[in-house]
Short mmCIF file of C-alpha atoms and ligand atoms in Angstrom, two decimals:
data_model
loop_
_atom_site.label_atom_id
_atom_site.label_comp_id
_atom_site.label_asym_id
_atom_site.label_seq_id
_atom_site.Cartn_x
_atom_site.Cartn_y
_atom_site.Cartn_z
CA MET A 119 51.89 -14.01 82.10
CA ALA A 120 51.00 -17.69 82.38
CA CYS A 121 47.91 -16.72 84.26
CA ASN A 122 46.89 -14.15 81.66
CA ALA A 123 47.35 -16.69 78.89
CA CYS A 124 45.27 -19.12 80.88
CA ILE A 125 42.42 -16.66 81.41
CA LEU A 126 42.57 -15.77 77.74
CA ALA A 127 42.38 -19.44 76.72
CA ILE A 128 39.43 -20.01 79.04
CA SER A 129 37.62 -16.95 77.69
CA PHE A 130 38.03 -18.16 74.12
CA LEU A 131 36.94 -21.69 75.01
CA THR A 132 33.83 -20.47 76.79
CA LEU A 133 32.97 -17.77 74.24
CA PRO A 134 30.91 -20.02 71.91
CA PHE A 135 29.02 -21.22 74.97
CA PHE A 136 28.07 -17.69 75.98
CA ILE A 137 27.17 -16.79 72.40
CA ALA A 138 24.83 -19.81 72.30
CA LEU A 139 23.18 -18.53 75.48
CA ALA A 140 22.60 -15.14 73.87
CA ALA A 141 20.12 -16.66 71.37
CA ASP A 142 16.62 -17.78 72.32
CA GLN A 143 16.44 -21.07 74.19
CA SER A 144 15.42 -24.17 72.25
CA PRO A 145 11.80 -25.23 72.61
CA ILE A 146 11.12 -28.29 74.78
CA GLN A 147 7.86 -29.19 73.04
CA ASP A 148 6.60 -29.23 69.43
CA PHE A 149 5.21 -25.72 69.78
CA CYS A 150 3.90 -23.25 72.32
CA VAL A 151 1.41 -21.06 70.47
CA ALA A 152 1.14 -17.82 72.42
CA ASP A 153 -1.96 -17.41 74.52
CA THR A 154 -2.45 -13.71 73.83
CA GLY A 155 -5.10 -13.42 76.53
CA SER A 156 -2.84 -14.61 79.35
CA THR A 157 -1.57 -12.16 81.96
CA VAL A 158 1.10 -14.53 83.31
CA LEU A 159 4.56 -12.96 82.98
CA LEU A 160 7.48 -15.19 82.05
CA ASN A 161 10.44 -15.32 79.66
CA GLY A 162 8.36 -15.52 76.47
CA LEU A 163 4.61 -15.97 76.36
CA THR A 164 2.41 -18.64 77.94
CA CYS A 165 1.15 -21.48 75.73
CA LYS A 166 -2.35 -21.87 74.44
CA ASP A 167 -3.92 -25.33 75.04
CA PRO A 168 -2.50 -27.41 72.12
CA LYS A 169 -6.02 -28.79 71.47
CA HIS A 170 -7.15 -25.28 70.51
CA VAL A 171 -4.25 -24.55 68.16
CA VAL A 172 -5.21 -23.94 64.51
CA ALA A 173 -3.24 -23.51 61.27
CA ASP A 174 -3.80 -19.73 61.34
CA ASP A 175 -1.70 -19.55 64.55
CA PHE A 176 1.28 -20.52 62.36
CA SER A 177 0.53 -18.11 59.55
CA PHE A 178 0.47 -14.37 58.83
CA GLY A 179 -0.87 -12.64 55.74
CA GLY A 180 0.08 -9.26 54.37
CA LEU A 181 3.84 -9.00 53.92
CA HIS A 182 3.21 -8.30 50.22
CA LEU A 183 1.62 -4.98 51.21
CA ALA A 184 3.67 -1.80 50.88
CA ALA A 185 3.73 0.33 54.03
CA ASN A 186 3.46 4.11 54.29
CA THR A 187 6.98 5.58 54.36
CA SER A 188 5.89 9.24 54.67
CA ASN A 189 7.90 9.97 57.80
CA ALA A 190 11.13 11.80 58.65
CA LEU A 191 13.25 8.71 57.95
CA GLY A 192 11.42 7.51 54.85
CA CYS A 193 11.29 4.00 56.25
CA HIS A 194 8.72 1.65 57.78
CA VAL A 195 9.19 -1.72 59.47
CA THR A 196 6.34 -4.26 59.49
CA PRO A 197 7.16 -6.88 62.14
CA VAL A 198 5.95 -10.48 62.34
CA THR A 199 6.61 -11.59 65.91
CA PRO A 200 4.45 -13.70 68.27
CA SER A 201 2.14 -10.67 68.64
CA GLU A 202 1.23 -10.95 64.96
CA MET A 203 1.74 -14.72 64.65
CA PRO A 204 1.31 -16.58 67.97
CA GLY A 205 2.87 -19.82 66.63
CA LEU A 206 6.30 -18.14 66.61
CA ASN A 207 6.42 -18.19 70.41
CA THR A 208 9.49 -20.12 71.71
CA LEU A 209 10.81 -20.89 68.20
CA GLY A 210 13.63 -18.31 68.30
CA ILE A 211 12.88 -16.66 64.96
CA SER A 212 10.88 -13.76 63.52
CA ILE A 213 10.59 -11.91 60.22
CA ILE A 214 10.05 -8.31 59.12
CA ARG A 215 9.32 -6.37 55.96
CA ILE A 216 11.09 -3.04 55.56
CA ASP A 217 9.85 -0.38 53.11
CA TYR A 218 12.15 2.47 52.09
CA ALA A 219 11.20 5.63 50.23
CA PRO A 220 13.85 6.96 47.80
CA ARG A 221 16.77 8.09 50.06
CA GLY A 222 14.97 6.58 53.05
CA ILE A 223 17.03 5.12 55.88
CA ASN A 224 16.63 2.58 58.64
CA PRO A 225 18.94 4.50 60.99
CA LEU A 226 21.78 3.21 63.18
CA HIS A 227 20.45 0.57 65.56
CA THR A 228 21.27 -2.80 67.10
CA HIS A 229 19.31 -5.92 68.00
CA PRO A 230 20.58 -7.09 71.41
CA ARG A 231 19.14 -10.57 70.98
CA ALA A 232 19.38 -11.45 67.26
CA SER A 233 21.43 -11.69 64.13
CA GLU A 234 19.53 -10.46 61.10
CA ILE A 235 19.67 -11.90 57.59
CA LEU A 236 18.18 -9.60 54.96
CA ILE A 237 17.22 -10.04 51.31
CA VAL A 238 16.57 -7.13 48.98
CA TRP A 239 13.15 -7.74 47.46
CA GLU A 240 12.84 -4.55 45.37
CA GLY A 241 15.29 -1.79 44.45
CA SER A 242 18.75 -1.54 45.95
CA LEU A 243 20.11 -0.88 49.46
CA GLU A 244 23.31 0.49 50.91
CA VAL A 245 23.92 -1.49 54.13
CA GLY A 246 26.60 -1.74 56.78
CA PHE A 247 27.56 -2.62 60.34
CA ILE A 248 30.40 -1.55 62.64
CA THR A 249 32.56 -4.01 64.58
CA SER A 250 33.34 -3.71 68.29
CA TYR A 251 35.71 -1.19 69.85
CA PRO A 252 38.58 -0.56 69.38
CA GLU A 253 38.57 -1.62 65.70
CA ASN A 254 35.25 0.07 64.85
CA ARG A 255 35.59 -1.39 61.39
CA HIS A 256 32.79 -0.33 59.06
CA ILE A 257 31.76 -3.25 56.88
CA GLY A 258 29.27 -2.29 54.20
CA LYS A 259 28.25 -2.52 50.57
CA VAL A 260 25.51 -1.75 48.10
CA LEU A 261 23.06 -4.59 47.54
CA GLN A 262 20.92 -5.18 44.47
CA LYS A 263 17.61 -6.99 44.18
CA GLY A 264 18.05 -10.62 45.28
CA ASP A 265 21.23 -9.97 47.29
CA VAL A 266 21.43 -11.22 50.87
CA PHE A 267 23.36 -9.64 53.76
CA VAL A 268 23.75 -10.61 57.42
CA PHE A 269 24.07 -8.25 60.41
CA PRO A 270 25.79 -10.08 63.29
CA ILE A 271 24.02 -10.09 66.67
CA GLY A 272 24.44 -6.95 68.72
CA LEU A 273 26.37 -4.86 66.18
CA VAL A 274 25.28 -1.34 65.20
CA HIS A 275 23.95 -1.36 61.62
CA TYR A 276 21.87 0.58 59.10
CA GLN A 277 20.26 0.40 55.65
CA ARG A 278 19.73 3.19 53.17
CA ASN A 279 17.88 3.29 49.87
CA PRO A 280 20.20 5.19 47.49
CA GLY A 281 17.93 4.74 44.51
CA PRO A 282 15.36 6.96 42.86
CA THR A 283 12.65 4.31 43.38
CA ASN A 284 11.16 2.62 46.46
CA ALA A 285 13.05 -0.31 47.97
CA VAL A 286 11.76 -3.31 49.92
CA ALA A 287 13.65 -5.81 52.07
CA ILE A 288 12.56 -8.93 53.95
CA ALA A 289 14.68 -9.83 56.98
CA ALA A 290 14.66 -12.82 59.32
CA LEU A 291 15.94 -12.49 62.88
CA SER A 292 17.26 -15.18 65.22
CA SER A 293 14.94 -14.30 68.11
CA GLN A 294 11.18 -14.09 68.53
CA ASN A 295 11.89 -10.80 70.33
CA PRO A 296 15.11 -9.33 68.86
CA GLY A 297 14.76 -5.94 70.60
CA VAL A 298 15.79 -2.70 68.93
CA ILE A 299 18.16 -0.09 70.35
CA MET A 300 18.03 3.03 68.17
CA VAL A 301 21.41 4.67 68.76
CA ALA A 302 20.30 8.30 68.45
CA ASN A 303 17.11 7.82 70.48
CA ALA A 304 18.91 5.90 73.23
CA VAL A 305 21.67 8.50 73.54
CA PHE A 306 19.82 11.78 72.93
CA GLY A 307 16.21 10.85 73.60
CA SER A 308 16.30 8.87 76.84
CA THR A 309 13.76 9.53 79.61
CA PRO A 310 14.89 11.11 81.82
CA ASN A 311 17.62 12.56 79.61
CA ILE A 312 21.32 11.80 80.12
CA SER A 313 23.09 14.75 81.74
CA SER A 314 24.74 17.01 79.17
CA ASP A 315 28.02 16.76 81.17
CA ILE A 316 28.11 13.06 80.39
CA LEU A 317 27.16 13.53 76.75
CA GLU A 318 29.59 16.44 76.30
CA LYS A 319 32.55 14.37 77.47
CA SER A 320 31.37 11.15 75.81
CA PHE A 321 31.11 12.77 72.40
CA GLN A 322 33.74 15.47 72.91
CA ILE A 323 31.40 18.15 71.63
CA ASN A 324 30.00 21.41 72.88
CA LYS A 325 26.97 21.54 75.25
CA ASN A 326 24.95 23.58 72.75
CA VAL A 327 25.28 20.84 70.17
CA ILE A 328 24.17 18.29 72.78
CA GLY A 329 21.17 20.45 73.66
CA TYR A 330 20.26 20.71 69.99
CA LEU A 331 20.53 16.95 69.46
CA GLN A 332 18.39 16.32 72.55
CA THR A 333 15.58 18.39 71.05
CA LYS A 334 15.64 16.15 67.95
CA PHE A 335 14.96 12.78 69.65
C1 NAG B 595 0.91 8.23 54.87
O1 NAG B 595 1.22 8.85 56.11
C2 NAG B 595 1.12 10.27 56.05
C3 NAG B 595 1.66 10.80 57.36
O2 NAG B 595 1.15 10.11 58.46
C4 NAG B 595 -0.33 10.66 55.79
O3 NAG B 595 -0.42 12.05 55.73
C5 NAG B 595 -0.76 10.04 54.46
O4 NAG B 595 -2.12 10.31 54.23
C6 NAG B 595 -0.52 8.54 54.46
N1 NAG B 595 -0.77 8.03 53.12
C7 NAG B 595 -1.58 6.99 52.89
C8 NAG B 595 -1.70 6.57 51.48
O5 NAG B 595 -2.15 6.41 53.79
C1 NAG B 596 17.12 17.28 80.48
O1 NAG B 596 16.61 17.06 81.78
C2 NAG B 596 16.78 18.13 82.67
C3 NAG B 596 16.22 17.72 84.02
O2 NAG B 596 16.58 16.43 84.33
C4 NAG B 596 16.08 19.38 82.15
O3 NAG B 596 16.37 20.46 82.98
C5 NAG B 596 16.57 19.67 80.74
O4 NAG B 596 15.81 20.73 80.21
C6 NAG B 596 16.41 18.47 79.85
N1 NAG B 596 16.94 18.77 78.55
C7 NAG B 596 16.30 18.49 77.43
C8 NAG B 596 16.95 18.91 76.16
O5 NAG B 596 15.22 17.95 77.43
#
């Protein structure tokens, strides 16, 4: 009992430390503009010679442009990461524009390396995330133009445009490389696929349903 309490106390004390480690590391120089031509592999991207850095390395144009949302989901994400804006390298942040057709959705997904703070730029959005097991609490609401919402790091979340008009959101993420795990694609569309025995028991549904879902992703 005493030992359990002790382990529990230690886990809580060390938790913020581990959470801090989950975000990108702090830079140890003013900037490290990505050298997009480099083939060196490391945790991030190699730096361009600071003497050759220009203002355009720290800038990106075009987030005012609407994207094409004619796809099955009715949604398109335009990312601005170090690939689009080399000056973001090592700074631990990135930004995206999300376009939604009427009834379009950004389906259930998580970012393993970032929290996401989103502002509705046009239209309205129904948003939500689900807390960890075993609570699985669904926290969501409908946002109007100008409203801001935050999706905590690692949690499964979604956005949906309920309105009859297009919607647009701008979201900032606390990593230069947040990563995206699409729940349906990861579970039913992996390569090679997950055995249907595993999926059948995991989801407590019939093999035929699993087979059908696997054809969809
Ligand atoms: C949008 O994408 C669809 C499907 O790829 C394509 O058929 C359509 O021409 C595109 N529309 C525009 C305006 O580019
Ligand atoms: C899943 O993979 C197995 C082989 O690993 C294959 O026989 C089966 O057809 C695949 N199922 C789907 C739905 O792709």
